[in-house]
Short mmCIF file of C-alpha atoms and ligand atoms in Angstrom, two decimals:
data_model
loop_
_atom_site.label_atom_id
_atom_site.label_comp_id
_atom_site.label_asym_id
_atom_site.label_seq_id
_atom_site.Cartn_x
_atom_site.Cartn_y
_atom_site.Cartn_z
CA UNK D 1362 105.58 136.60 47.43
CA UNK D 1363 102.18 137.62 45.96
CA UNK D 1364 99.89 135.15 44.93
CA UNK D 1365 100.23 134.69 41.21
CA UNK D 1366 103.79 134.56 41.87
CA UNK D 1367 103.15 131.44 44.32
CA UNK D 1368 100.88 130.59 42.38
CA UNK D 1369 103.47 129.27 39.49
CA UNK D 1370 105.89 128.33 42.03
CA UNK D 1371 103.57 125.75 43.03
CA UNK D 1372 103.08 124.59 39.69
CA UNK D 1373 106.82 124.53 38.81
CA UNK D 1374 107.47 122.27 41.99
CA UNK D 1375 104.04 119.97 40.40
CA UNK D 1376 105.95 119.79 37.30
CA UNK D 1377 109.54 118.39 39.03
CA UNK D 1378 107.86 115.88 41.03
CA UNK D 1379 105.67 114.92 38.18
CA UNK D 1380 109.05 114.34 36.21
CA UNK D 1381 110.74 112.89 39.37
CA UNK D 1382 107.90 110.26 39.63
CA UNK D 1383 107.74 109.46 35.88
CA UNK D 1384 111.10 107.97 36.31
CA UNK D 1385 110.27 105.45 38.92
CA UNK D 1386 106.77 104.22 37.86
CA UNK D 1387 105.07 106.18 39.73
CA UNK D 1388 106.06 106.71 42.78
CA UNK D 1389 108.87 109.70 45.06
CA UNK D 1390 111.15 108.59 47.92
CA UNK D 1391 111.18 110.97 50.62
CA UNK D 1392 115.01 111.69 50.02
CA UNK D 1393 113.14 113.01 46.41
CA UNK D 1394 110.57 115.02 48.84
CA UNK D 1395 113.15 116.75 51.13
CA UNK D 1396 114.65 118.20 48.70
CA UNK D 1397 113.36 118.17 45.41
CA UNK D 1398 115.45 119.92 42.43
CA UNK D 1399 112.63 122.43 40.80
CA UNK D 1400 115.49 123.66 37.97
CA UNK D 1401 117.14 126.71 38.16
CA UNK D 1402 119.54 126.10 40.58
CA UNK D 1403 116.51 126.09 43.04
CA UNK D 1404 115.83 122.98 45.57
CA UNK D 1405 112.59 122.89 47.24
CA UNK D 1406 111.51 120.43 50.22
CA UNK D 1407 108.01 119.12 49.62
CA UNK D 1408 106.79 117.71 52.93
CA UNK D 1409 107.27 117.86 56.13
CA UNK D 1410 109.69 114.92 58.17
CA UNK D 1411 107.26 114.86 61.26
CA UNK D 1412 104.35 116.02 60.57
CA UNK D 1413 100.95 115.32 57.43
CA UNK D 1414 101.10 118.58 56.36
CA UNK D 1415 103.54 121.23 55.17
CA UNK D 1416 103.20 124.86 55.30
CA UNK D 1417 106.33 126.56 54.08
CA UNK D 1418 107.06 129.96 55.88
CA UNK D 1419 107.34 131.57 52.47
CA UNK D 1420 104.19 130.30 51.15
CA UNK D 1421 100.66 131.51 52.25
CA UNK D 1422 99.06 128.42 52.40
CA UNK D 1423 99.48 124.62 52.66
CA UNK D 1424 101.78 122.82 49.93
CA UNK D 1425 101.33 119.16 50.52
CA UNK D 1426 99.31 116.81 52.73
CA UNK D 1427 100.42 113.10 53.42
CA UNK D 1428 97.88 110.44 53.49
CA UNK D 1429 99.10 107.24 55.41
CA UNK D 1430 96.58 104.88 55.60
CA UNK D 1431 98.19 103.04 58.42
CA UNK D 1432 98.94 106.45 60.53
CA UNK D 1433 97.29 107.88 62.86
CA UNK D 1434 94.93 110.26 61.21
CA UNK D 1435 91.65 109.38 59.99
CA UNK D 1436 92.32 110.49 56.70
CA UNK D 1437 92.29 107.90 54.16
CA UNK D 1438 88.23 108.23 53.17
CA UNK D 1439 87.48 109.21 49.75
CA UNK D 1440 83.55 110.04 49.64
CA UNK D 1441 81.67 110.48 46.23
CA UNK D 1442 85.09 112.40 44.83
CA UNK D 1443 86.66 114.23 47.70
CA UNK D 1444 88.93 113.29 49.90
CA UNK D 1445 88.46 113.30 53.86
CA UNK D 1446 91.21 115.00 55.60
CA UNK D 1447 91.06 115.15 59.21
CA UNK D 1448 92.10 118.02 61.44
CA UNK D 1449 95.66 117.62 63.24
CA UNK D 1450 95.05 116.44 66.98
CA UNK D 1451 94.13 119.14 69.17
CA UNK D 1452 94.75 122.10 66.53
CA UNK D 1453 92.04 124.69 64.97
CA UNK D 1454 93.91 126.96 63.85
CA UNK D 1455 97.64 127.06 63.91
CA UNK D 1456 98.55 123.94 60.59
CA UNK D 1457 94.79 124.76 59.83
CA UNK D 1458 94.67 128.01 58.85
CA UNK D 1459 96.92 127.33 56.23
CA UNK D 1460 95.07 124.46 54.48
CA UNK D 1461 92.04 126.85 54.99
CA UNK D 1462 94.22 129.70 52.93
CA UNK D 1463 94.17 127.55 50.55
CA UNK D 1464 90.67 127.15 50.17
CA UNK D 1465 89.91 130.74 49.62
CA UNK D 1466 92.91 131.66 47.41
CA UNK D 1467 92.30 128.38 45.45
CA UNK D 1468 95.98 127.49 44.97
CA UNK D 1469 96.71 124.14 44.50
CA UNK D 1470 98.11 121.63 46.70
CA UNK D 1471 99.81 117.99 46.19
CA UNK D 1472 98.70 115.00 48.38
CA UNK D 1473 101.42 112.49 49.41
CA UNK D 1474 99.87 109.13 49.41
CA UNK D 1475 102.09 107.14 51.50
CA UNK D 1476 102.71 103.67 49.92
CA UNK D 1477 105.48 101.89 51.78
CA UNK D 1478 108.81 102.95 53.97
CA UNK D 1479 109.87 106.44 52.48
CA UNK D 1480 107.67 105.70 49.36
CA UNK D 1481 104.78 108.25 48.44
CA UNK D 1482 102.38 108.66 45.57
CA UNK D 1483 102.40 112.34 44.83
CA UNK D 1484 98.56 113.35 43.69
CA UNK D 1485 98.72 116.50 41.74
CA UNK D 1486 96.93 119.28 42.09
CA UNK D 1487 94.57 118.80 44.63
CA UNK D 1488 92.64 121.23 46.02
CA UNK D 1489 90.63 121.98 49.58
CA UNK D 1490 87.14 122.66 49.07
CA UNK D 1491 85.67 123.26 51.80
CA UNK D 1492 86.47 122.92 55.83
CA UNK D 1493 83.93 120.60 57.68
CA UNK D 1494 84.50 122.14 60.83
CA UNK D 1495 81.65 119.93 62.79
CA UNK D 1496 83.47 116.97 61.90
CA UNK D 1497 86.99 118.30 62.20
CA UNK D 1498 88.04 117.81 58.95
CA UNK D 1499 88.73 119.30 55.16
CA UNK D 1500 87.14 117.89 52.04
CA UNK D 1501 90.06 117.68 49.27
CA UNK D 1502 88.39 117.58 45.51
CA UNK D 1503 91.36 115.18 44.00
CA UNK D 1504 91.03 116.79 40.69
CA UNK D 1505 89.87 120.49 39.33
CA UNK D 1506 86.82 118.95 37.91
CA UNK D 1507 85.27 117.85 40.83
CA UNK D 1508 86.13 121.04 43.12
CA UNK D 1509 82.37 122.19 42.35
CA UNK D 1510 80.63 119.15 43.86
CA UNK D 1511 81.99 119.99 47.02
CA UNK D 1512 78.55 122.13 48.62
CA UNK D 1513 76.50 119.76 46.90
CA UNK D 1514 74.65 117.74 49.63
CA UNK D 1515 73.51 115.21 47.40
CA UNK D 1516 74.99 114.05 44.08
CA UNK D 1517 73.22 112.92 41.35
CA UNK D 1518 73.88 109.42 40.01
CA UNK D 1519 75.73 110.80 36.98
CA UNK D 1520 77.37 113.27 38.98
CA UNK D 1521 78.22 109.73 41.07
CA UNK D 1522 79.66 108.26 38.93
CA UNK D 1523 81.69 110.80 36.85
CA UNK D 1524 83.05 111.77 40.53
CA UNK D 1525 84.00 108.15 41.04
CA UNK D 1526 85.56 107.32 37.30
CA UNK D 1527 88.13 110.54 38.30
CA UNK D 1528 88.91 109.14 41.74
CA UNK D 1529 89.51 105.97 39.98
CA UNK D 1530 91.49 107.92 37.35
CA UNK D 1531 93.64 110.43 39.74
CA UNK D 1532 94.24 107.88 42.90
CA UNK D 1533 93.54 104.28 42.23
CA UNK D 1534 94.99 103.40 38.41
CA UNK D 1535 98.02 105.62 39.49
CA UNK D 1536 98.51 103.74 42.80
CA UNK D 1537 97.81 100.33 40.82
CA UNK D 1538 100.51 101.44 38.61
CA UNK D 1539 103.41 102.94 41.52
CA UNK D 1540 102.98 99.74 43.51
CA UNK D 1541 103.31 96.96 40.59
CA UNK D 1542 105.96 98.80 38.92
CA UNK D 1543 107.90 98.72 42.26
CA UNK D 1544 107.23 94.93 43.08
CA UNK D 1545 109.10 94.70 39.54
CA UNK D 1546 111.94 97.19 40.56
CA UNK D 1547 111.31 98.94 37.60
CA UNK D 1548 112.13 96.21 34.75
CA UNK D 1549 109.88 94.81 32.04
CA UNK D 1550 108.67 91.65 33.18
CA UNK D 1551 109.26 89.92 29.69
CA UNK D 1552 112.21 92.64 28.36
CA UNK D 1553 113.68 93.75 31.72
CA UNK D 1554 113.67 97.27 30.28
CA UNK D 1555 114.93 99.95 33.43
CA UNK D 1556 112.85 103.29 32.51
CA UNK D 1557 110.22 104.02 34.39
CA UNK D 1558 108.54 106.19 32.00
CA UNK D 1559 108.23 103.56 29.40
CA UNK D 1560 106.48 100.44 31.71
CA UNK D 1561 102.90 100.04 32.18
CA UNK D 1562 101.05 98.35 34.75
CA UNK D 1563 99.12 95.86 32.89
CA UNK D 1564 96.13 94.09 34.33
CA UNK D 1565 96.28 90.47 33.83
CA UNK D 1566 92.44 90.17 34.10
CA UNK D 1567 91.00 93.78 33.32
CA UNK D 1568 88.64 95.47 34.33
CA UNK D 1569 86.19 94.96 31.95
CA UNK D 1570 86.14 90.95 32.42
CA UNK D 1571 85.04 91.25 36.31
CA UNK D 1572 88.03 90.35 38.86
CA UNK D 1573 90.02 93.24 37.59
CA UNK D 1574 91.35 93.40 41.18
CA UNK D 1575 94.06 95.89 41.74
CA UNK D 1576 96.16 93.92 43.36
CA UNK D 1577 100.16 93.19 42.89
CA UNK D 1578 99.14 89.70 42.04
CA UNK D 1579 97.22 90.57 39.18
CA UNK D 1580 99.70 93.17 37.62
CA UNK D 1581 102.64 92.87 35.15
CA UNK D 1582 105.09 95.50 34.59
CA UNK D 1583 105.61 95.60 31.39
CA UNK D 1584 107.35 97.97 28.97
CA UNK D 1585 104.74 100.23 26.57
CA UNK D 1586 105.42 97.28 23.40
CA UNK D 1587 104.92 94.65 25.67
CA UNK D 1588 102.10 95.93 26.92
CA UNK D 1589 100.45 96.27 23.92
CA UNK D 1590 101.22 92.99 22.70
CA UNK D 1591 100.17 91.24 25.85
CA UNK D 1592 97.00 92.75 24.99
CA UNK D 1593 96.65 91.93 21.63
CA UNK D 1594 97.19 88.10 22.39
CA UNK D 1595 100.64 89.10 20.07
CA UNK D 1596 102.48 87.57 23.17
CA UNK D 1597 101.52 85.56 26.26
CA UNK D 1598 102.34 84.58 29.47
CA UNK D 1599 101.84 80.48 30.48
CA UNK D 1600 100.93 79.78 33.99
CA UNK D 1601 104.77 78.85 34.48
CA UNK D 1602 106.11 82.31 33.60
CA UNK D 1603 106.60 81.28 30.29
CA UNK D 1604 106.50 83.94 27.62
CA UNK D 1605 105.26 83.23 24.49
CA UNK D 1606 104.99 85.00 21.08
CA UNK D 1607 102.10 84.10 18.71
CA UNK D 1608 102.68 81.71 16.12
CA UNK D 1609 102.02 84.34 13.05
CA UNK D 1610 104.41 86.68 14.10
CA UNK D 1611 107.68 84.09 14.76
CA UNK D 1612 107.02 83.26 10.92
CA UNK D 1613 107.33 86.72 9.69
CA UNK D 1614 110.33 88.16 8.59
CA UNK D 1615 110.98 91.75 9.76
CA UNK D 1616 113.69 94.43 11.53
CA UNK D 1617 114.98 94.33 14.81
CA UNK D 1618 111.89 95.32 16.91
CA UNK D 1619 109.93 92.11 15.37
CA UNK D 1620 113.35 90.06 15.39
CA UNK D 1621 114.93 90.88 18.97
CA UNK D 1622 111.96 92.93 20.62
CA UNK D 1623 109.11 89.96 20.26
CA UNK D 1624 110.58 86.97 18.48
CA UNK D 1625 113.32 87.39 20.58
CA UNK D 1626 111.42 87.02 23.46
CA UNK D 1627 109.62 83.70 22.75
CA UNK D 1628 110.57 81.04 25.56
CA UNK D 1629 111.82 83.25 27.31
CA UNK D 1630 111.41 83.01 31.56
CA UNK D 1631 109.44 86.04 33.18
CA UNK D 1632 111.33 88.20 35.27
CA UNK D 1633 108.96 88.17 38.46
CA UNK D 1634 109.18 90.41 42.14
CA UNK D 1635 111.54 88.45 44.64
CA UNK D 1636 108.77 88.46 46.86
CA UNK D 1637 106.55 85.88 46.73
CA UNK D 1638 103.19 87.16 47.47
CA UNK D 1639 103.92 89.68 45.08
CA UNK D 1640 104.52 87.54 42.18
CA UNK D 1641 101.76 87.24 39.26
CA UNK D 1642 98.69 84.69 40.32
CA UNK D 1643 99.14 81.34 38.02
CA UNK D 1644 95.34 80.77 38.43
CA UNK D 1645 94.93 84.69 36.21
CA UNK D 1646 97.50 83.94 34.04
CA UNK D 1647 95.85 80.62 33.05
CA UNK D 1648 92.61 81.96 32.30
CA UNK D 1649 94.37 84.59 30.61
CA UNK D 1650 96.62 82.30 28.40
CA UNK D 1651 93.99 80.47 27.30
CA UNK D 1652 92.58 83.29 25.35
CA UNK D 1653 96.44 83.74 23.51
CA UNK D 1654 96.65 80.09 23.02
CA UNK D 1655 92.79 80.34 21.32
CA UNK D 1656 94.18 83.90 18.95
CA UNK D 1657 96.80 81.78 18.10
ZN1 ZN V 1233 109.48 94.84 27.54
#
């Protein structure tokens, strides 16, 4: 296969797990990753069962990397932008020399963040910058823009900070997003709405207001209207699970989305995770309510 050829296979096997993980929030299962269906009557398996990294025979370099921050590689550092991926035990070349094809034909690769049992948070593209080979390890920019800060010693503080809004961008919202959305099995919270590709995470203290932790606890999975309501104090959530529905809107007369969609909705118990520690903190959702109950 010559490179521009792998080149778009790579980015036609991006594009079905992209599409694969819309569906679920977020996240792939590794039955998803073992054999993925790229279209075309073509499957494709995207990792490898035993090993962090996978380097198909037909491929010239490295196709995906899994990051498990429990396992046993040191890998799970993200400094000023790029990701720290350690060398396999005892190897320099052999797994290696693939990840560092991949460096000097710049094709792109996908890192598997592992979040749970058979659960993985596919990162797409990614791409190895450079190979630390003092410290054993590869530097991974996590998105295209930041593949040029990779030789640069020191970064300024813009440079800082524009590196850290992507990481926060490409790894942590999307991670935020794969884990709440699963706590949730995939339902609305207020609706119980089953597509993946219409539910949000939604912060129940944001970021902007300090303690936007990104924790399950402070997360809702609600469905895109929902969402936006819950932000525009249109509908809110009492300490008790309660949902309610401001008090302008159950006056107004309108079609079914006002009628069934939010009206429909008032008094309504929240549908929360069966576990327990994963259910929404009352102590948010009070300080939250009380701005709702003050819009309303
Ligand atoms: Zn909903």
């Amino acid at each position: 296969m010559n490179l521009a050829d792998e080149r778009r296979l790579r980015l036609r096997i991006m594009d079905a797990l992209a599409e694969a993980a819309l569906r679920s929030g977020g996240e792939v299962s590794h039955r998803q990753l073992d054999a993925l269906d790229i279209g075309g009557g073509q499957v494709r398996r995207v990792r490898d069962t035993s090993r962090g990294i996978w380097n198909p025979q037909d491929l010239a370099a490295t196709l995906s990397i899994v990051s498990s921050p429990t396992g046993p590689y040191d890998d799970s550092e993200v400094v000023d932008g790029l990701f720290h991926y350690a060398y396999r035990a005892g190897s320099l070349d052999g797994d290696n020399a693939k990840l560092r094809a991949a460096i000097y034909q710049q094709l792109p690769l996908i890192l598997l963040r592992k979040l749970g049992p058979g659960r993985y948070l596919p990162v797409m593209p990614v791409y190895a910058v450079f190979d630390d080979a003092p410290r054993r390890r590869f530097l991974i920019a996590l998105d295209e823009n930041l593949r040029f800060l990779a030789n640069s010693v020191d970064l300024s503080p813009l440079e800082r900070r524009y590196a850290e809004r992507l990481v926060q961008q490409r790894l942590h919202q999307p991670e935020f997003r794969a884990r709440v959305i699963h706590a949730y099995q995939t339902r609305c919270a207020v609706c119980t709405l089953r597509h993946g590709d219409l539910l949000d995470a939604a912060h129940i203290i944001g970021d902007t207001l300090g303690a936007g932790d990104p924790l399950v606890t402070n997360g809702l999975s609600l469905c895109k209207i929902h969402h936006a309501a819950y932000d525009r104090n249109l509908l809110g959530i009492s300490p008790g699970y309660t949902v309610h529905i401001n008090q302008r809107l159950l006056d107004e007369i309108d079609g079914p989305m006002l009628e069934h969609g939010l009206k429909g909705m008032h008094d309504k118990s929240l549908t929360v995770p069966d576990r327990k520690a994963e259910r929404p903190d009352r102590d948010r959702l009070a300080i939250r309510f009380t701005s709702f109950l003050a819009a309303s």
